[in-house]
XYZ file of C-alpha atoms in Angstrom:
297
model
C 120.829 -57.447 -51.185
C 121.617 -57.623 -47.458
C 120.088 -54.780 -45.464
C 122.544 -53.454 -42.886
C 121.854 -51.577 -39.661
C 123.709 -48.587 -41.144
C 121.337 -48.457 -44.113
C 118.321 -48.572 -41.816
C 119.831 -45.781 -39.673
C 120.502 -43.634 -42.751
C 116.949 -44.053 -44.069
C 115.523 -43.316 -40.627
C 117.528 -40.078 -40.450
C 116.393 -39.096 -43.962
C 112.694 -39.723 -43.385
C 112.129 -39.884 -39.636
C 110.111 -43.090 -40.130
C 110.282 -45.957 -37.589
C 113.128 -48.506 -37.616
C 110.923 -51.440 -38.628
C 109.208 -49.386 -41.338
C 112.621 -48.391 -42.720
C 113.836 -51.992 -42.704
C 110.676 -53.188 -44.488
C 110.989 -50.426 -47.106
C 114.641 -51.208 -47.791
C 113.882 -54.924 -48.100
C 111.026 -54.221 -50.504
C 113.239 -51.798 -52.484
C 116.088 -54.351 -52.614
C 118.427 -51.932 -50.849
C 117.704 -48.903 -53.049
C 117.636 -45.864 -50.745
C 115.788 -43.732 -53.294
C 113.111 -46.385 -53.858
C 112.792 -46.963 -50.089
C 112.147 -43.252 -49.503
C 109.534 -43.346 -52.268
C 107.844 -46.369 -50.694
C 107.717 -44.664 -47.291
C 106.282 -41.516 -48.837
C 103.624 -43.541 -50.684
C 102.554 -45.089 -47.397
C 102.481 -41.680 -45.743
C 105.165 -42.698 -43.252
C 107.808 -40.188 -44.307
C 105.282 -37.360 -44.464
C 104.102 -38.060 -40.923
C 107.534 -38.386 -39.344
C 108.062 -34.691 -38.587
C 104.703 -34.575 -36.836
C 105.258 -37.673 -34.695
C 106.936 -35.770 -31.864
C 103.970 -33.506 -31.223
C 101.681 -34.219 -28.291
C 98.340 -35.685 -29.360
C 96.113 -35.371 -26.296
C 92.854 -34.168 -27.854
C 90.710 -36.398 -30.076
C 87.655 -38.519 -29.411
C 86.243 -41.770 -28.139
C 83.982 -43.838 -30.403
C 81.983 -47.042 -29.949
C 80.899 -49.650 -32.494
C 78.131 -52.192 -31.863
C 77.449 -55.015 -34.315
C 73.950 -55.229 -35.812
C 73.236 -58.444 -33.913
C 74.453 -56.827 -30.652
C 76.903 -59.673 -30.033
C 80.084 -57.591 -30.332
C 81.005 -54.114 -29.135
C 84.225 -52.124 -29.243
C 85.373 -48.804 -27.825
C 88.422 -46.852 -29.023
C 90.270 -43.646 -28.215
C 92.006 -41.879 -31.090
C 94.018 -38.760 -30.293
C 94.769 -35.615 -32.268
C 96.780 -32.511 -31.408
C 93.897 -30.046 -31.448
C 90.230 -29.984 -30.576
C 89.628 -28.364 -33.966
C 90.726 -31.518 -35.814
C 88.695 -33.660 -33.401
C 85.578 -31.957 -34.774
C 86.607 -32.529 -38.411
C 84.284 -34.981 -40.224
C 87.206 -36.691 -42.008
C 88.766 -37.425 -38.602
C 85.453 -38.560 -37.110
C 84.839 -40.933 -40.037
C 88.345 -42.341 -39.564
C 87.744 -42.915 -35.818
C 84.458 -44.684 -36.629
C 86.402 -46.984 -38.987
C 88.963 -47.679 -36.233
C 86.124 -48.637 -33.856
C 84.713 -51.054 -36.431
C 88.206 -52.508 -36.976
C 88.515 -52.993 -33.195
C 85.210 -54.910 -33.178
C 86.665 -57.403 -35.682
C 90.194 -57.619 -34.291
C 91.883 -60.679 -32.820
C 94.689 -58.512 -31.391
C 95.343 -58.668 -27.665
C 97.286 -55.398 -27.474
C 98.035 -52.215 -29.409
C 101.226 -53.549 -31.011
C 99.346 -56.459 -32.582
C 96.454 -54.168 -33.548
C 98.803 -51.807 -35.421
C 100.253 -54.722 -37.409
C 96.844 -55.984 -38.606
C 95.643 -55.373 -42.143
C 93.498 -52.236 -42.392
C 89.998 -53.500 -43.212
C 89.164 -50.594 -45.555
C 92.334 -51.165 -47.628
C 94.141 -54.453 -46.804
C 97.281 -53.499 -48.731
C 98.103 -51.371 -45.676
C 98.445 -52.178 -41.985
C 96.483 -50.255 -39.355
C 99.696 -48.364 -38.552
C 100.289 -47.438 -42.198
C 96.678 -46.300 -42.608
C 97.108 -44.123 -39.504
C 100.202 -42.517 -41.046
C 98.216 -41.761 -44.188
C 95.602 -39.989 -42.079
C 98.353 -37.925 -40.451
C 99.468 -36.842 -43.943
C 95.879 -36.000 -44.971
C 94.833 -34.192 -41.782
C 98.164 -32.511 -41.090
C 98.422 -33.271 -37.373
C 100.001 -36.021 -35.331
C 97.365 -38.680 -34.592
C 97.481 -41.789 -32.447
C 95.234 -44.765 -31.764
C 95.767 -44.882 -28.013
C 93.661 -47.841 -26.846
C 90.719 -50.112 -27.540
C 88.593 -52.677 -25.770
C 86.392 -55.327 -27.338
C 83.436 -57.116 -25.734
C 81.887 -60.328 -27.089
C 78.657 -61.463 -25.478
C 78.788 -64.975 -24.003
C 75.263 -64.980 -22.528
C 71.837 -63.415 -23.013
C 71.625 -59.684 -22.400
C 72.561 -56.404 -24.083
C 75.647 -54.450 -25.011
C 74.870 -50.729 -24.695
C 76.997 -47.670 -25.404
C 76.895 -43.996 -24.528
C 78.957 -41.122 -25.916
C 79.131 -37.842 -24.015
C 80.228 -34.432 -25.254
C 80.685 -35.402 -28.890
C 83.249 -38.054 -28.020
C 84.931 -36.565 -24.945
C 83.798 -39.568 -22.855
C 82.595 -42.979 -24.037
C 81.149 -45.916 -22.106
C 80.501 -49.499 -23.186
C 78.483 -51.635 -20.794
C 77.342 -55.269 -20.800
C 74.112 -56.296 -19.105
C 73.228 -59.949 -18.484
C 69.527 -60.837 -18.567
C 67.587 -63.859 -19.860
C 64.944 -61.551 -21.323
C 66.599 -59.346 -23.960
C 63.788 -56.794 -23.728
C 64.092 -53.291 -25.178
C 63.901 -51.920 -21.630
C 67.500 -53.113 -21.224
C 68.678 -50.566 -23.791
C 67.221 -47.616 -21.870
C 68.569 -49.070 -18.606
C 72.015 -49.498 -20.158
C 72.031 -45.915 -21.495
C 71.041 -44.498 -18.106
C 73.681 -46.496 -16.233
C 76.304 -45.634 -18.853
C 75.440 -41.940 -18.319
C 75.959 -42.500 -14.580
C 79.370 -44.079 -15.271
C 80.325 -41.191 -17.576
C 79.373 -38.613 -14.935
C 80.637 -40.197 -11.712
C 83.413 -42.540 -12.919
C 82.953 -45.387 -10.403
C 85.937 -47.673 -9.859
C 84.047 -50.931 -9.249
C 80.628 -52.488 -9.934
C 79.883 -53.882 -6.445
C 81.657 -53.976 -3.078
C 82.556 -57.608 -3.814
C 84.744 -56.355 -6.680
C 86.882 -54.151 -4.435
C 90.360 -55.714 -3.981
C 91.618 -56.241 -0.436
C 94.726 -54.143 -1.071
C 92.535 -51.209 -2.156
C 90.552 -51.411 1.105
C 93.812 -51.707 3.097
C 95.263 -48.616 1.403
C 92.094 -46.549 1.891
C 91.933 -47.639 5.552
C 95.554 -46.561 6.009
C 94.841 -43.126 4.496
C 91.696 -42.635 6.598
C 93.580 -43.705 9.747
C 96.309 -41.108 9.180
C 93.659 -38.454 8.489
C 91.786 -39.328 11.687
C 94.908 -39.320 13.861
C 96.068 -35.981 12.423
C 92.726 -34.341 13.183
C 93.040 -32.376 16.482
C 89.338 -33.002 17.189
C 90.119 -36.706 17.630
C 93.058 -36.218 20.020
C 91.158 -37.303 23.143
C 88.996 -39.980 21.535
C 89.760 -43.613 22.444
C 91.101 -45.969 19.741
C 87.899 -48.029 19.512
C 85.868 -44.892 18.711
C 88.391 -43.814 16.076
C 88.252 -47.303 14.537
C 84.455 -47.044 14.261
C 84.800 -43.613 12.657
C 87.256 -44.998 10.099
C 84.961 -47.963 9.338
C 82.060 -45.541 8.803
C 84.071 -43.317 6.489
C 85.311 -46.319 4.531
C 81.743 -47.563 4.076
C 80.718 -44.122 2.821
C 83.667 -44.035 0.381
C 82.841 -47.492 -0.983
C 79.295 -46.310 -1.754
C 80.870 -43.610 -3.941
C 83.409 -45.958 -5.566
C 80.957 -48.813 -6.302
C 78.504 -48.253 -9.156
C 75.479 -50.139 -7.797
C 75.808 -48.449 -4.379
C 75.815 -44.923 -5.829
C 72.714 -42.755 -5.702
C 71.085 -42.915 -9.127
C 71.716 -39.510 -10.753
C 68.293 -39.333 -12.434
C 66.445 -40.126 -9.178
C 68.495 -39.654 -6.020
C 65.765 -41.251 -3.898
C 67.134 -44.624 -5.026
C 70.480 -46.306 -5.591
C 71.604 -47.674 -8.965
C 70.907 -51.191 -7.636
C 67.337 -50.229 -6.728
C 66.866 -48.730 -10.191
C 68.145 -51.960 -11.823
C 65.842 -54.038 -9.618
C 62.843 -51.888 -10.627
C 63.543 -52.557 -14.321
C 64.127 -56.272 -13.591
C 60.563 -56.455 -12.222
C 59.225 -54.956 -15.451
C 61.122 -57.397 -17.733
C 60.455 -60.342 -15.419
C 64.070 -61.494 -15.040
C 67.140 -60.544 -12.948
C 69.538 -58.035 -14.507
C 73.258 -57.917 -13.769
C 75.987 -55.507 -14.865
C 78.717 -57.929 -15.897
C 81.316 -55.356 -16.980
C 81.839 -51.866 -18.313
C 84.638 -49.718 -19.701
C 84.892 -45.930 -19.597
C 87.320 -43.983 -21.800
C 87.866 -40.245 -21.358
C 89.825 -38.481 -24.090
C 93.339 -37.602 -23.005
C 92.946 -38.784 -19.404
C 96.331 -39.150 -17.735
C 98.147 -37.667 -20.726
C 100.445 -34.669 -20.833
C 98.778 -31.604 -22.340
C 100.474 -28.981 -24.469
């Protein structure tokens, strides 16, 4: 039986499920509206529809590292309330999402949602999420993920702060995969969690970022009455000095190491490199903070 746009619209209005989910259900039910509703309910999609409009800005970040340390993944899964975020059923589900992310071939969230759910391949990731909504009773959302695969010697290290409020995944490159790298990675990940640097080194700072910061600092300097009588060359030196100070705060390796402020992060890395007998480099990191940039209730 041909599935018309009107039928899809009617089913959507009845259940509140997504357009594509409604079309799939109608196709599977051979056009039977009653059967399609039943199919959507079985998959938890109809039950979750009324909750889908609620803001899910709580939740948690989780990290999964493979046993051989070759693959790591970090995910953020949102819930409506902090109470649910502490629920063990929810936490187990988020752990399963992190493991799924470590095995995914998806390049974005749309493709990730369409993958088969590893714990029950008769469902997609999206359908399994809807089932969790029905079980837990709140709107949930898998917001984002990132997957790292090691391409050289070194360590993938993770750190979770505040029970999942902030998560960090970091990759260290080093020819000697000594255990000291794990402690180093944890300490640097804690630094990233606390201070949220924007870049690893000054070489990573884009030219347009420097231009924008220089523009802001220039306006600030010229608006400061104390600088009214200072010549332009002095003001330029002041701006250059302030920019250099800002970059030390923005760049991870230039920051003062939080556990020992007598040294920078770079000096701390170099001290561990001497112990393991090989250079150590931070190749990349990702920091997720639950609900950052999202509207709160």
